[in-house]
Coordinates of C-alpha atoms in Angstrom, one line a residue:
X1 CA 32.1 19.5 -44.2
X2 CA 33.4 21.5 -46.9
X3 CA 32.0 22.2 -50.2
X4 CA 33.4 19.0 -52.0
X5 CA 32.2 16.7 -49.4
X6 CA 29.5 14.7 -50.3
X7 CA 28.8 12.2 -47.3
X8 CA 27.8 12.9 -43.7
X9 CA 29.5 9.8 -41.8
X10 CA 28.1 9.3 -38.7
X11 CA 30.0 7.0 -36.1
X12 CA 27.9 5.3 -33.1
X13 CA 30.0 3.5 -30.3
X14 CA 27.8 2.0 -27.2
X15 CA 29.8 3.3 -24.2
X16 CA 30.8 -0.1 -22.4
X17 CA 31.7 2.1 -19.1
X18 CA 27.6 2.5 -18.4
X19 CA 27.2 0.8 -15.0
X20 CA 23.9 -0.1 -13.6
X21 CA 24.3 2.3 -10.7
X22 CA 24.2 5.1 -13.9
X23 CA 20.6 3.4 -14.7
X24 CA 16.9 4.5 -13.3
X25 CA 14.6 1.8 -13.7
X26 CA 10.8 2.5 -12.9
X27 CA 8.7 -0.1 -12.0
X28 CA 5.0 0.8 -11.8
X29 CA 2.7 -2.3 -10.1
X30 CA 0.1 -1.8 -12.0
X31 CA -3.5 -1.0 -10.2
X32 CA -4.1 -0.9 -6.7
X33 CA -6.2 0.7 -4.0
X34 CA -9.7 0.8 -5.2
X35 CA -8.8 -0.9 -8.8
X36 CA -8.4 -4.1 -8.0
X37 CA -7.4 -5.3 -11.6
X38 CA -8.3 -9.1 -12.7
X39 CA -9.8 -11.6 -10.0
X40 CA -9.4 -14.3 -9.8
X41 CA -9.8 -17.7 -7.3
X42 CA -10.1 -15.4 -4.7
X43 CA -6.8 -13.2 -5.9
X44 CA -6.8 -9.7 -6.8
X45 CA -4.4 -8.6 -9.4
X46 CA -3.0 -5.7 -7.8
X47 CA -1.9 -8.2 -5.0
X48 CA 0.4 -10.3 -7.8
X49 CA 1.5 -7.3 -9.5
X50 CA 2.6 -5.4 -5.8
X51 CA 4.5 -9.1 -5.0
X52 CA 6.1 -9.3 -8.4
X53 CA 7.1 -6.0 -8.3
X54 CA 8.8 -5.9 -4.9
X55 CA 11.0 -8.7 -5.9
X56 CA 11.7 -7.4 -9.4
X57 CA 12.6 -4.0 -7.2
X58 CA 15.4 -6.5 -4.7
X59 CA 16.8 -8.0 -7.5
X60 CA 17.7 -4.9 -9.8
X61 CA 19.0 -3.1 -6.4
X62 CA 21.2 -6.3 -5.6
X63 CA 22.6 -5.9 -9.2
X64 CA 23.0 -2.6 -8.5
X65 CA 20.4 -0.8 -10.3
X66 CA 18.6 2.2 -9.1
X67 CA 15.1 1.7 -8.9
X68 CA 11.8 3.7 -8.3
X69 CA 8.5 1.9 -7.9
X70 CA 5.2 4.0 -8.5
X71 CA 3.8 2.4 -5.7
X72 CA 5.2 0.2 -2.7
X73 CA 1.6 -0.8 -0.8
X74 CA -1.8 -0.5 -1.6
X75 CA -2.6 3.0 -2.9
X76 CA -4.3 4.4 -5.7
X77 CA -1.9 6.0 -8.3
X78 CA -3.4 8.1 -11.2
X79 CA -2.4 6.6 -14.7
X80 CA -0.9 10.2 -15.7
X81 CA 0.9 10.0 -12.5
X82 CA 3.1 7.0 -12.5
X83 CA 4.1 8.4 -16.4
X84 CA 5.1 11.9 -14.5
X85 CA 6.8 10.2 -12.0
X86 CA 8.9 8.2 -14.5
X87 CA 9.5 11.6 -16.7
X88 CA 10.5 13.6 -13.5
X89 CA 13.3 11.6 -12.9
X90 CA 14.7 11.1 -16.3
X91 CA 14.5 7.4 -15.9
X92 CA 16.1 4.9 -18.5
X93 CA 13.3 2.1 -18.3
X94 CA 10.2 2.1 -17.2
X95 CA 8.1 -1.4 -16.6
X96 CA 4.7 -2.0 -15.7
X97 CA 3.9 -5.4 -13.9
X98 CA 0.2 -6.6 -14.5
X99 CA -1.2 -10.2 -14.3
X100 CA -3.3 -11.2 -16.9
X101 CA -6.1 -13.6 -16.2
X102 CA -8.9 -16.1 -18.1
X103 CA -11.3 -18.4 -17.1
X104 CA -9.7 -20.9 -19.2
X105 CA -7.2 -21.8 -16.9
X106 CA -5.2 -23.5 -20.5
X107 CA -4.7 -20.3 -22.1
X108 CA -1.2 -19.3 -20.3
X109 CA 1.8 -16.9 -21.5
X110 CA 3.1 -13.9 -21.6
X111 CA 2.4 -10.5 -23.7
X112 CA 4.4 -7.1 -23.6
X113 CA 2.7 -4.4 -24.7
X114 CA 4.3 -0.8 -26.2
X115 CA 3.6 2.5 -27.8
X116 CA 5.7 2.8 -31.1
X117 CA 7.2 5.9 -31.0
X118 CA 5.2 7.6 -33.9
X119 CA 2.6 7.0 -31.8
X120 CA 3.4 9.3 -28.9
X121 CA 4.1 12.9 -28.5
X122 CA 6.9 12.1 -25.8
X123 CA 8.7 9.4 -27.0
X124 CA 12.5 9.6 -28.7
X125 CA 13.2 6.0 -28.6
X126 CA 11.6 2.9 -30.0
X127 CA 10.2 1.0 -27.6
X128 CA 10.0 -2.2 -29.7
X129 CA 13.4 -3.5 -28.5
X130 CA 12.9 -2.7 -25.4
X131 CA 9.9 -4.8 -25.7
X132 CA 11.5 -8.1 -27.7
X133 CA 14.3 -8.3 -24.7
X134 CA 11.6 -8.7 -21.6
X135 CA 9.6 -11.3 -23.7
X136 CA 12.9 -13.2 -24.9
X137 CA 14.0 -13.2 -21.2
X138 CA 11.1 -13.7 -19.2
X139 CA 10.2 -16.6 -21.6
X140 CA 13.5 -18.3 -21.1
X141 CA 13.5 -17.7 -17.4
X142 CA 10.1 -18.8 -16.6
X143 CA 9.5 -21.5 -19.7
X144 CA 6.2 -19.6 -20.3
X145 CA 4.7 -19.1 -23.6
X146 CA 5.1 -16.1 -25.8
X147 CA 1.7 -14.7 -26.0
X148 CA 3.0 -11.6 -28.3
X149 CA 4.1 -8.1 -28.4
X150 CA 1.6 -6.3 -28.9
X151 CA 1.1 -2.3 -30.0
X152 CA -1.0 -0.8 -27.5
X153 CA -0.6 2.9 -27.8
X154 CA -3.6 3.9 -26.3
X155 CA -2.1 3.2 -22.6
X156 CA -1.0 6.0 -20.8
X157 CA 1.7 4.8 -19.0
X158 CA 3.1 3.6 -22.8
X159 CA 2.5 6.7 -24.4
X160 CA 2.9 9.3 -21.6
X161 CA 6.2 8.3 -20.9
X162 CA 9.5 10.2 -22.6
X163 CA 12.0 7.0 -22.2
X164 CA 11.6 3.3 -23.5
X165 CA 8.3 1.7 -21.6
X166 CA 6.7 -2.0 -21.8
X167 CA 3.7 -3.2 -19.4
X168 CA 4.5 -7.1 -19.1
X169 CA 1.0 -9.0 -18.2

């Protein structure tokens, strides 16, 4: 810019040559091993959230996605290590799977959870968005209710990790 100029014009053009093989997604099961999660009937939420996950995992890979899950079995992973996993690889998305539960078996739905970006000392991007698409999608697909998204910053795989994250319960 030279002295006479007055405006900074910035021009933004989403690159529509992005395939999904140049994508990480991170899928993190949440709980497991010893943390069981929500019981109920007889099921243990870390069993729901390891099945969903594993076929959320097939389909992104048959679309051609690259894919990392935090956990694959029954193990214990530390909170603050499925957000360094996630940040070590540089991944695009991370998702946490969890199933809520209630003892009134009426109340039903979905909520996604995020960190709002000021809310974080890692994050760059608004998560919000990010957020808005898996509740306008998983709502559609699975005629479940929307429940909310809801800012929870205080959850470390939310906050701790560097690229748009959502836990889905």
């Amino acid at each position: 810019s030279n002295a006479y100029d007055r405006d900074i014009v910035l021009m933004i053009e989403r690159d529509q040559n992005v395939k999904p093989s140049d994508r990480l997604i991170v899928i993190d099961p949440g709980h497991g091993g010893k943390a069981p999660g929500a019981v109920q009937n007889g099921y243990e939420e870390k069993d729901v959230n390891l099945a969903i996950s594993l076929k959320l995992n097939e389909r992104l890979m048959d679309k051609g996605y690259n894919t990392i899950m935090t956990r694959d079995k029954d193990t214990d992973v530390d909170l603050h290590e499925r957000a360094r996993i996630a940040n070590s690889y540089q991944a695009d998305l991370f998702i946490s799977i969890h199933a809520n539960s209630n003892q009134n078996s009426s109340i039903t739905g979905i909520q996604v959870l995020y960190c709002p970006r000021g809310q974080s000392k890692v994050k760059t991007d608004d998560n919000y968005p990010l957020s808005e698409i898996l509740m306008d999608e998983i709502t559609k697909g699975v005629a479940a209710q929307n429940k909310g998204i809801i800012q929870k910053p205080g959850i470390v795989v939310l906050k701790e990790t560097s690229m748009p994250a959502a836990l889905i319960e």
